[in-house]
Coordinates of C-alpha atoms and ligand atoms in Angstrom, one line a residue:
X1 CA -21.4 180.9 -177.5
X2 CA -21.2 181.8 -174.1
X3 CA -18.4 180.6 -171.4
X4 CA -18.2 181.0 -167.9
X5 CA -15.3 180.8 -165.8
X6 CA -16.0 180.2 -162.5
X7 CA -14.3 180.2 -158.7
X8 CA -11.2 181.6 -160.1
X9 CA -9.1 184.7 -158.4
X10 CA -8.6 187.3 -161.5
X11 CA -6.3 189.9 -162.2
X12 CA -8.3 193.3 -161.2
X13 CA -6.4 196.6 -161.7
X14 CA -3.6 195.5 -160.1
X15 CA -5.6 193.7 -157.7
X16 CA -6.2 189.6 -156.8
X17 CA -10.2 188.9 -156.3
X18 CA -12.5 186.2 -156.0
X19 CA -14.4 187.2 -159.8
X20 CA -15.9 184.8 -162.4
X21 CA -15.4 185.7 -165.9
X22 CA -18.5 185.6 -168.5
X23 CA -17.2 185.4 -172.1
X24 CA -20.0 186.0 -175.1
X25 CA -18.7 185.5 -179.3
X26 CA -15.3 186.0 -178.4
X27 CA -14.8 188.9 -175.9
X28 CA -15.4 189.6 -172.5
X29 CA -19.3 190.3 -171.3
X30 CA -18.5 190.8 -167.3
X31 CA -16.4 190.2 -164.8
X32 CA -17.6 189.5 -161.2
X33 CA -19.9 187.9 -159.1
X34 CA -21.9 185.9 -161.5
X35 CA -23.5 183.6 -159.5
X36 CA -27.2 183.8 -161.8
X37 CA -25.3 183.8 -165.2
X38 CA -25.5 181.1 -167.6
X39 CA -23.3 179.9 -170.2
X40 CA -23.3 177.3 -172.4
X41 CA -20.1 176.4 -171.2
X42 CA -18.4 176.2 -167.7
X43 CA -14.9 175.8 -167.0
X44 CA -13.9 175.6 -162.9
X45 CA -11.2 177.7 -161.8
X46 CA -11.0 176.4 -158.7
X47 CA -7.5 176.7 -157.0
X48 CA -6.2 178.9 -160.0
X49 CA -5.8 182.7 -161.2
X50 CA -7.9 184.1 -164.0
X51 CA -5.5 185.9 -165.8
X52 CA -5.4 188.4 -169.1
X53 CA -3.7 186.6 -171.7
X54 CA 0.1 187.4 -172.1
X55 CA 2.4 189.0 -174.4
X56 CA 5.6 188.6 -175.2
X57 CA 6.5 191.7 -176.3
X58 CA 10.0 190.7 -178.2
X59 CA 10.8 187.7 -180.1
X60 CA 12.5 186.8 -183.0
X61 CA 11.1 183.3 -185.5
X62 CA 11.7 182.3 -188.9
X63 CA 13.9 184.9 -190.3
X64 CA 18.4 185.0 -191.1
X65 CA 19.8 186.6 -188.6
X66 CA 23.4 186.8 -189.7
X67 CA 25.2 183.2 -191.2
X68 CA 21.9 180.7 -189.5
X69 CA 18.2 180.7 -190.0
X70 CA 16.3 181.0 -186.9
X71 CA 14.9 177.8 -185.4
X72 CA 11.5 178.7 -184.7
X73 CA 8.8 178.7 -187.2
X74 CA 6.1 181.1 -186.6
X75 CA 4.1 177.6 -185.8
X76 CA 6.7 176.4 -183.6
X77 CA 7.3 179.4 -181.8
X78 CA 3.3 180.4 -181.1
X79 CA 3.0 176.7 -180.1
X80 CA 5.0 177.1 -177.5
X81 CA 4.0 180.7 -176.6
X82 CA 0.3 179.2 -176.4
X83 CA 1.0 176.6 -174.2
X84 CA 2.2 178.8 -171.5
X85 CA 0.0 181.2 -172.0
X86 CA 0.9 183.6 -174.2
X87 CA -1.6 184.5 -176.6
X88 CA -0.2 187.5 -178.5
X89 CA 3.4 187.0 -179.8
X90 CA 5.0 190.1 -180.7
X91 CA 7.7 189.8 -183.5
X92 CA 9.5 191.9 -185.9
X93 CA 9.7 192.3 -189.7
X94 CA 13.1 193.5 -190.9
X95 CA 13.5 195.3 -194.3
X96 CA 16.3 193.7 -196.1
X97 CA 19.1 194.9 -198.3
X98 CA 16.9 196.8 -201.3
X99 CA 13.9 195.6 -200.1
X100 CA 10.9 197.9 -198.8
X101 CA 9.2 197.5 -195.8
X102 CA 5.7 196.4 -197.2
X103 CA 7.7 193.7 -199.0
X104 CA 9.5 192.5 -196.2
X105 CA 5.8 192.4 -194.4
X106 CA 4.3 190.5 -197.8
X107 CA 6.9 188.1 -197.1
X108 CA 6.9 187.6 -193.5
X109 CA 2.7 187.4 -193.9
X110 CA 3.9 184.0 -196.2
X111 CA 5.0 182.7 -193.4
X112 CA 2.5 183.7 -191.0
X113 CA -0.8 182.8 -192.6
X114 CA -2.1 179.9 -191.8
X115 CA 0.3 178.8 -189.2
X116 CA 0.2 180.6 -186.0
X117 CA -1.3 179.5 -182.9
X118 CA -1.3 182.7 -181.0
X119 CA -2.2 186.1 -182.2
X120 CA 1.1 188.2 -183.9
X121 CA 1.8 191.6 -183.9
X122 CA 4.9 192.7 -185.8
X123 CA 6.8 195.4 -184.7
X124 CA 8.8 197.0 -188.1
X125 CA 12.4 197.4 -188.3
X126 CA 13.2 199.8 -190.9
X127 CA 16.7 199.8 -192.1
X128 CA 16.8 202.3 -195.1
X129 CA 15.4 205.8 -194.9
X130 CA 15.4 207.0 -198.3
X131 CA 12.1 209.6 -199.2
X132 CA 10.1 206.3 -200.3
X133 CA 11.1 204.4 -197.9
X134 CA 9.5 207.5 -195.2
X135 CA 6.5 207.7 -197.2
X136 CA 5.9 203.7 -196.5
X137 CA 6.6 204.3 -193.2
X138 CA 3.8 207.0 -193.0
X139 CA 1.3 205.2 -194.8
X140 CA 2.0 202.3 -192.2
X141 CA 1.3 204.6 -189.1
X142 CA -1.7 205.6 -191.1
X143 CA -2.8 201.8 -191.7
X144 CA -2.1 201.3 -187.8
X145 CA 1.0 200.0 -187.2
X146 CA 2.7 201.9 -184.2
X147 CA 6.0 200.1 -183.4
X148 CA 9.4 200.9 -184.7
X149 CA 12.7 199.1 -184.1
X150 CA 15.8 201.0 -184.2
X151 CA 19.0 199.8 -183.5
X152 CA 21.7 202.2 -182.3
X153 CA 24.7 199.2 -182.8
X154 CA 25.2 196.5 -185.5
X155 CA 26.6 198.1 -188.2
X156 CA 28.0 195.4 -190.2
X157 CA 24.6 193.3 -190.6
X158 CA 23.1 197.0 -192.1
X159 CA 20.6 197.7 -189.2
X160 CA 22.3 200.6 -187.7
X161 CA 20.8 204.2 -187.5
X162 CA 22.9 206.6 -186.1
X163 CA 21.6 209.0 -183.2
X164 CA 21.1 211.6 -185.7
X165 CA 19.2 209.2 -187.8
X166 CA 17.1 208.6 -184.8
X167 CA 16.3 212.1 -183.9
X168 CA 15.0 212.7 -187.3
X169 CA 12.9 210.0 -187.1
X170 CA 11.4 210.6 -183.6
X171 CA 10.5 214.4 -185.2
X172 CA 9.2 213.3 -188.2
X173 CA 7.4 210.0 -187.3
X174 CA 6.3 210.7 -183.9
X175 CA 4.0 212.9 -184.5
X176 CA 2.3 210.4 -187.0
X177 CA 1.5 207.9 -183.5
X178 CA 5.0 206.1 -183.4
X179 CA 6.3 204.8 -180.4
X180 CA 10.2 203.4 -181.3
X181 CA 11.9 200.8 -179.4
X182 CA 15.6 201.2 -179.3
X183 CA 18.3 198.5 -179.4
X184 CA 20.5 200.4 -176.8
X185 CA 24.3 199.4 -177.2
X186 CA 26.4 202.3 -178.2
X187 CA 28.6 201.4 -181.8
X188 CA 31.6 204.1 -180.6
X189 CA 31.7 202.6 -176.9
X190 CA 31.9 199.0 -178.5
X191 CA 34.4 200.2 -181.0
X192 CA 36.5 201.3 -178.3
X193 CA 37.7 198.2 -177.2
X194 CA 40.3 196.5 -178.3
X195 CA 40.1 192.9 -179.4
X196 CA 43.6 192.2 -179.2
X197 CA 43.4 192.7 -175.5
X198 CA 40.7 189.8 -175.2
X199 CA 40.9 186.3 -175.3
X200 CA 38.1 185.5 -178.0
X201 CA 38.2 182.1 -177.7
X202 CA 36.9 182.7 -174.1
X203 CA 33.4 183.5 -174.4
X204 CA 33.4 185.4 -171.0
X205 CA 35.1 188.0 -173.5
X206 CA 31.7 188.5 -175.1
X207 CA 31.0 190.8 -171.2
X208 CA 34.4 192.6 -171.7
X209 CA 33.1 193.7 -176.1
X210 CA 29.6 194.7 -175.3
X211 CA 30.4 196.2 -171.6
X212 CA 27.7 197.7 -169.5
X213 CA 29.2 201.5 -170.2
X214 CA 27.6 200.7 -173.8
X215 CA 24.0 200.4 -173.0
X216 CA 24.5 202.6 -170.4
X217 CA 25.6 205.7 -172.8
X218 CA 23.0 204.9 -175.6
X219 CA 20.4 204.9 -173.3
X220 CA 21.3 208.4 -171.6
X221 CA 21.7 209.8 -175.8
X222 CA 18.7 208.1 -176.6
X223 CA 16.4 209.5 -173.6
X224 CA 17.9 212.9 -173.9
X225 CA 17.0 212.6 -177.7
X226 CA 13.3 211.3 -177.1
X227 CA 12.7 214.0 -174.6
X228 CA 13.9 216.8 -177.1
X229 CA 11.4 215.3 -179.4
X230 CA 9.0 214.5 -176.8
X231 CA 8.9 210.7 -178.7
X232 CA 7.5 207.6 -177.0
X233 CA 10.5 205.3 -176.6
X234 CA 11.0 201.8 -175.1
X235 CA 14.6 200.3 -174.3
X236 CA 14.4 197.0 -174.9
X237 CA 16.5 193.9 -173.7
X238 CA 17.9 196.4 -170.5
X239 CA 20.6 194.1 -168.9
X240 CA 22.8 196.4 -166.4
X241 CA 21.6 197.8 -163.2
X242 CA 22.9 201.2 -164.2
X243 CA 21.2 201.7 -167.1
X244 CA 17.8 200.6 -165.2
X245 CA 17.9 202.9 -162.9
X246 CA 18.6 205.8 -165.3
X247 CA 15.2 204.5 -167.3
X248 CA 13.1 204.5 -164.0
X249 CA 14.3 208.4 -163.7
X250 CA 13.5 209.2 -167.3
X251 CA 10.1 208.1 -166.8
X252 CA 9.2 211.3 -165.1
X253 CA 10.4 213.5 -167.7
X254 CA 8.9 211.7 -171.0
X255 CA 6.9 209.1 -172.2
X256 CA 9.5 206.0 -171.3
X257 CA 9.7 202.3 -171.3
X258 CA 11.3 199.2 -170.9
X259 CA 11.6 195.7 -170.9
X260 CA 13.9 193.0 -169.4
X261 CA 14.1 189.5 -170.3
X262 CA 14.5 186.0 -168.0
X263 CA 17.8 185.8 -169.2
X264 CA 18.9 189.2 -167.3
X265 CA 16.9 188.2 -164.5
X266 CA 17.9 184.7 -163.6
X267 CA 20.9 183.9 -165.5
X268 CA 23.9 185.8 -164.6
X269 CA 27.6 186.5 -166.7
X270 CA 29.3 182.8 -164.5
X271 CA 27.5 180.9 -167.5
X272 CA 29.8 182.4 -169.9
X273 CA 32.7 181.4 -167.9
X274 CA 31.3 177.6 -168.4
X275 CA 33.1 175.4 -171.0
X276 CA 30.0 175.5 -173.3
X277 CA 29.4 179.2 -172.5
X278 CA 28.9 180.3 -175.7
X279 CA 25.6 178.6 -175.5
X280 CA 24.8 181.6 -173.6
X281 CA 25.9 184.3 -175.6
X282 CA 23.5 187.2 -176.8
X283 CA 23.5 190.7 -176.9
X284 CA 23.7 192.2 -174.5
X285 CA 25.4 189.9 -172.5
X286 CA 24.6 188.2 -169.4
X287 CA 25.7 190.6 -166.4
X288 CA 26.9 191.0 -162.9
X289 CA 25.2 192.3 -159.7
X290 CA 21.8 189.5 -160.2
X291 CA 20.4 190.5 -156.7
X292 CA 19.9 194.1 -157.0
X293 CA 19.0 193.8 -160.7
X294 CA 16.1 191.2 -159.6
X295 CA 15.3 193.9 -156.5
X296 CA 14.9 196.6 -159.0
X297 CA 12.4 194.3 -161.1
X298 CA 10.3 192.8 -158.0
X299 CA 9.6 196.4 -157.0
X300 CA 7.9 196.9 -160.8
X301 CA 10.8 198.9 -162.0
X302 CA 11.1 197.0 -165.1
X303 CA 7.7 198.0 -166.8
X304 CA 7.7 194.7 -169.3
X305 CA 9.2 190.8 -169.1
X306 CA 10.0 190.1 -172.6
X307 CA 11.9 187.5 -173.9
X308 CA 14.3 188.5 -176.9
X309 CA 13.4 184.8 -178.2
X310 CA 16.5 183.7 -180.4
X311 CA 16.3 180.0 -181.4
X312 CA 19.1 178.6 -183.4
X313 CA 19.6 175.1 -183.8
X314 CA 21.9 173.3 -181.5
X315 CA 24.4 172.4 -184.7
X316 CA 24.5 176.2 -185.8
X317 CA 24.4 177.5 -181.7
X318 CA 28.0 175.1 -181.7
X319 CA 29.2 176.2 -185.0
X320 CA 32.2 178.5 -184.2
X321 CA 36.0 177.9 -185.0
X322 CA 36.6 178.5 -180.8
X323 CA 38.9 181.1 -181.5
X324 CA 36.5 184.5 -182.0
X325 CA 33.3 184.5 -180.4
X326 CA 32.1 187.1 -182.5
X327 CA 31.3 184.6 -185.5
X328 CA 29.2 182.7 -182.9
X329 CA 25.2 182.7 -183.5
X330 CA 24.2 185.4 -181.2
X331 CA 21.0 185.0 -178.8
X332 CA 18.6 182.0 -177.0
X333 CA 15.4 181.0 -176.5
X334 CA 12.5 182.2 -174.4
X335 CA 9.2 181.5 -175.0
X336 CA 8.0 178.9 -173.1
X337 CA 10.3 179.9 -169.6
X338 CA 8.7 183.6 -169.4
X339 CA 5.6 183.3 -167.4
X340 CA 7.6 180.6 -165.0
X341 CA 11.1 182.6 -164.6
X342 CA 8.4 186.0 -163.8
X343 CA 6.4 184.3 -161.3
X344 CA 9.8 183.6 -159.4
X345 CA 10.0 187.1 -158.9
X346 CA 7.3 186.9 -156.1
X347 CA 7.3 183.0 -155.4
X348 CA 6.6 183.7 -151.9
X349 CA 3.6 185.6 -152.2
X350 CA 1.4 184.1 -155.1
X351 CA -1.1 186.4 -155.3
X352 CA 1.4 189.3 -155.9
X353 CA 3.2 186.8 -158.5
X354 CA -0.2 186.7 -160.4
X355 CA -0.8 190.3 -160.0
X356 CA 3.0 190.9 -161.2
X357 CA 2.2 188.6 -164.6
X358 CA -1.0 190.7 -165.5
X359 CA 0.9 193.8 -165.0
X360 CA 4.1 193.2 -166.8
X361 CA 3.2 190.0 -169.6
X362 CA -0.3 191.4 -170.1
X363 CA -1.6 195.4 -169.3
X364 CA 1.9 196.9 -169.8
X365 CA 3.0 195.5 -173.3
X366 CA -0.6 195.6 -174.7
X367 CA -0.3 199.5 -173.6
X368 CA 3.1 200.0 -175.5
X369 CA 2.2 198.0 -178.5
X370 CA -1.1 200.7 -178.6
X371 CA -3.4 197.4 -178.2
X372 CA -4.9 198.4 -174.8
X373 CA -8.6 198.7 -176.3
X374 CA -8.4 195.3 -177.3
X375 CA -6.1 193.4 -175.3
X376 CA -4.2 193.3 -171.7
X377 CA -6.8 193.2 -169.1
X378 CA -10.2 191.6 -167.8
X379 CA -12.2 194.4 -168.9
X380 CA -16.0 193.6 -170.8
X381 CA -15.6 194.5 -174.3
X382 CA -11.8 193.4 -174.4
X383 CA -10.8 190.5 -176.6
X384 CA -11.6 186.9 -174.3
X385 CA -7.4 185.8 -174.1
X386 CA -7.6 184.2 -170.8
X387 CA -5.3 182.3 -168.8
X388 CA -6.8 180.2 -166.0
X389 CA -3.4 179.4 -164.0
X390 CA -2.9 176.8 -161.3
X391 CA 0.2 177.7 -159.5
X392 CA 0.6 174.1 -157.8
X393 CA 0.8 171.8 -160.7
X394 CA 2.9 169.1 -161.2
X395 CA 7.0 170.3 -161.2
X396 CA 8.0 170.6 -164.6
X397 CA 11.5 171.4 -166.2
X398 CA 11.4 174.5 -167.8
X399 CA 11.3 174.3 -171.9
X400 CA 12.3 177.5 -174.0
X401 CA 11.5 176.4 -177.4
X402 CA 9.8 172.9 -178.4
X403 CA 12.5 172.6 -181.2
X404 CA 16.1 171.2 -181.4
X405 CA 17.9 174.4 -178.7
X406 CA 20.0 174.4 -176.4
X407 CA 18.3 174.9 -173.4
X408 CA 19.0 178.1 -171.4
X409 CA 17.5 177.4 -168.3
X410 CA 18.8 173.7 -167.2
X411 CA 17.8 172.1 -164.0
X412 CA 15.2 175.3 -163.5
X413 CA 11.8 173.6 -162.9
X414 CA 8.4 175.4 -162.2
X415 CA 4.5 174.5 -161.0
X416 CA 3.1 176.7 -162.6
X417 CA 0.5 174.7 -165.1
X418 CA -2.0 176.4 -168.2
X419 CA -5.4 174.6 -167.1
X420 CA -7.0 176.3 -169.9
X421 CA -6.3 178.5 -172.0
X422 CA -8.8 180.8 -174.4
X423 CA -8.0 182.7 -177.1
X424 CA -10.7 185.5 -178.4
X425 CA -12.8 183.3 -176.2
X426 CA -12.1 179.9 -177.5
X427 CA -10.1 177.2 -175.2
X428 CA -6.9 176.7 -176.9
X429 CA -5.0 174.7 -174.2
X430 CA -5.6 172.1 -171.5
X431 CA -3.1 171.9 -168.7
X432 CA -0.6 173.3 -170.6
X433 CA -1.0 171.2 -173.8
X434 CA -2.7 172.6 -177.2
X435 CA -6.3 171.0 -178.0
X436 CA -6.0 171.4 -181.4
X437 CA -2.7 171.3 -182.6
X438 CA -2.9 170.7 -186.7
X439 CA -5.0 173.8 -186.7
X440 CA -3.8 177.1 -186.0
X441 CA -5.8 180.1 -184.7
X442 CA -4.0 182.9 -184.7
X443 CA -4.9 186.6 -186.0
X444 CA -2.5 188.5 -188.0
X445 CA -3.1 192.4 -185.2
X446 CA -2.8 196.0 -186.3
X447 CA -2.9 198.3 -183.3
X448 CA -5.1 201.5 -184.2
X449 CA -6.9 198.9 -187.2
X450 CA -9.3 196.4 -187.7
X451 CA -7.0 192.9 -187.1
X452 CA -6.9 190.9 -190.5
X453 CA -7.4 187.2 -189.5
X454 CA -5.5 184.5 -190.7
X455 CA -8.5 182.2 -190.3
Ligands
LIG1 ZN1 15.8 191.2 -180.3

């Protein structure tokens, strides 16, 4: 089967041209000016961008995180993430309490098979590091699997590894083709502060427990630990301007990363102040100083928009005794606002808005997540995920989740509308709707591996 887009501006290095995309069984057979190709199928891209298809680097579906089960399913939360096209969801499998990390993957598979719309890539999150538990770990770099979650805070829910813990692990498993992403919020800066001194019924509180200095410290131990190691590490969910700007340094002396997510961008720490404010509580917190923040990001400082996608229902999101917002469910939804709240960034100049998505929701993740030979750009060979974007559709409320959630982002709207679609060269959507929505598509990924499909 062969498909041609036509009269469509694509996403070139960086660059916005006039190119027309030729698709052949699934992947991409030119980009260009294809004036004498034929296809068996044409789809006009007239008015739009011809875009790689997105990622979102960092979300969370189906799976406890502390007293509430997560809202989204992995069906519900690639249905969304299709129709605004993202076409690789990124997620994480978390060992449990005596459980091994191919266990916790057996189980999360369970849930995957069969019932994602998107493509998945997990990212693991090992929590115990026993000598079996590094031997798994191994034979998972060796099966392909490059991405580690470690958290540096959180010790009550078991997930913590202390920086020691982490240097050990960047010698030993870096080597082996691990990149780590770090959770950065510092448990001794967090520890410091006293609850007594806070009103926890307020959750504008939640800004003074998890303050800025926190990330900000974990960060500058975790860089000076990844360059001593010479590890590839990602921060992810950055929220102050401080710690930012200390990333966008340590990029010159090591192999650095990081991502920011809509909430950091557009939301700011007022909505915590709100009489419903702990519908906007996650961690870290919603911050101070928007503008620069947002300056710092349209200048390309942030290298990936990711969402930290956190669904809870609205009935678990509300259920707290209003007296300590730490028993609150921690974290919001994403999904479906992260191409819309990115292409704000650069509303005034489109084409730079659509060069800014293929850059930091398509070529930069697929880079980090070691996918870059299969996914992230318009390249012939490259798997056909294509987004073909019309930037003056209809105005449209923005909707995180397609679940019962609170919504983050009220009375934000956007134009931005999904005319089509394709995943590994198959139209998926149709002006932001899915064609075929009883029937999932999605491929289960491994990096350095061949992908094992769910299909
Ligand atoms: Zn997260």
């Amino acid at each position: 089967m062969r498909t041609l887009i036509r009269n469509g501006r694509a996403a070139l290095d960086g660059r916005i041209e006039a190119a027309d995309v030729l698709v052949e069984d699934g992947l991409i057979a030119a980009v260009g000016q294809l004036a004498e190709a034929t296809a068996d199928r044409t789809l006009d891209a007239a008015g739009c961008y011809v875009l790689p298809g997105f990622m979102d680097f960092h979300t969370h579906v189906d799976d406890q995180i502390g007293r509430f089960y997560l809202a989204d399913t992995y069906e519900s939360g690639t249905r969304v993430a299709l129709q605004n096209g993202i076409t690789t969801l990124c997620t994480f499998v978390t060992q449990g309490p005596d459980e091994s990390l191919p266990a916790a993957m057996a189980r999360a598979r369970a849930k995957a098979e069969g019932t994602s719309h998107c493509d998945v890539l997990w990212h693991l999150t090992p929590t115990s590091f026993e000598p079996a538990d590094l031997r798994a770990l191994e034979t998972l770099l060796a099966a392909g699997y490059r991405t580690l979650k470690l958290y540096t805070t959180y010790k009550a829910a078991g997930i913590f590894a202390s920086y020691e813990r982490i240097g050990q692990l960047f010698g030993l498993l870096g080597p082996q083709g691990a990149r780590f992403m770090i959770h950065c919020e510092d448990d001794e800066v967090i520890a410091s502060v006293d609850p007594a001194s806070l009103d926890l019924g307020r959750p504008f509180s939640h800004t003074r427990l998890r303050p800025e200095a926190a990330e900000v410290v974990a960060i500058q131990k975790v860089l000076a630990l990844g360059r001593a190691h010479r590890a590839a590490v990602h921060v992810v969910h950055v929220s102050s301007l401080e710690g930012a700007e200390i990333l966008v340094r340590g990029r010159a002396q090591g192999d650095v990363s990081f991502e920011t997510c809509p909430q950091y961008l557009v939301l700011d720490e007022d909505w915590l102040a709100r009489q419903d404010g702990h519908r906007w509580l996650c961690s870290p917190p919603l911050r101070s100083q928007r503008e620069a923040f947002r300056e710092l990001a349209r200048a390309g400082g942030a290298d990936i928009f990711a969402t930290d996608h956190c669904a809870f229902r609205p009935e678990d999101k509300d259920d707290w005794d209003r007296r300590d917002l730490r028993t609150c469910a921690n974290g919001m939804p994403g999904l479906g606002a992260l191409p819309h709240v990115a292409w704000k960034l650069w509303e005034d100049d489109p084409d730079r808005a659509a060069a800014g998505l293929a850059t930091h929701l398509s070529l930069n993740p697929a880079r980090r997540a070691g996918l870059e030979a299969r996914k992230g750009a318009l390249k012939p060979g490259l798997d056909a995920d294509l987004v073909v974007l019309d930037p003056a559709g209809p105005d449209r409320p923005l909707g995180s989740t397609l679940v019962p959630a609170h919504e983050p982002y009220p009375g934000f709207s956007s134009r931005l509308n999904f005319r089509h679609v394709l995943l590994r060269g198959e139209p998926r959507v149709r002006d932001s709707r899915l064609l075929d929505p009883l029937q999932p598509h999605g491929a289960l990924l491994q990096p350095a591996a061949t992908s094992l499909s769910f299909t």
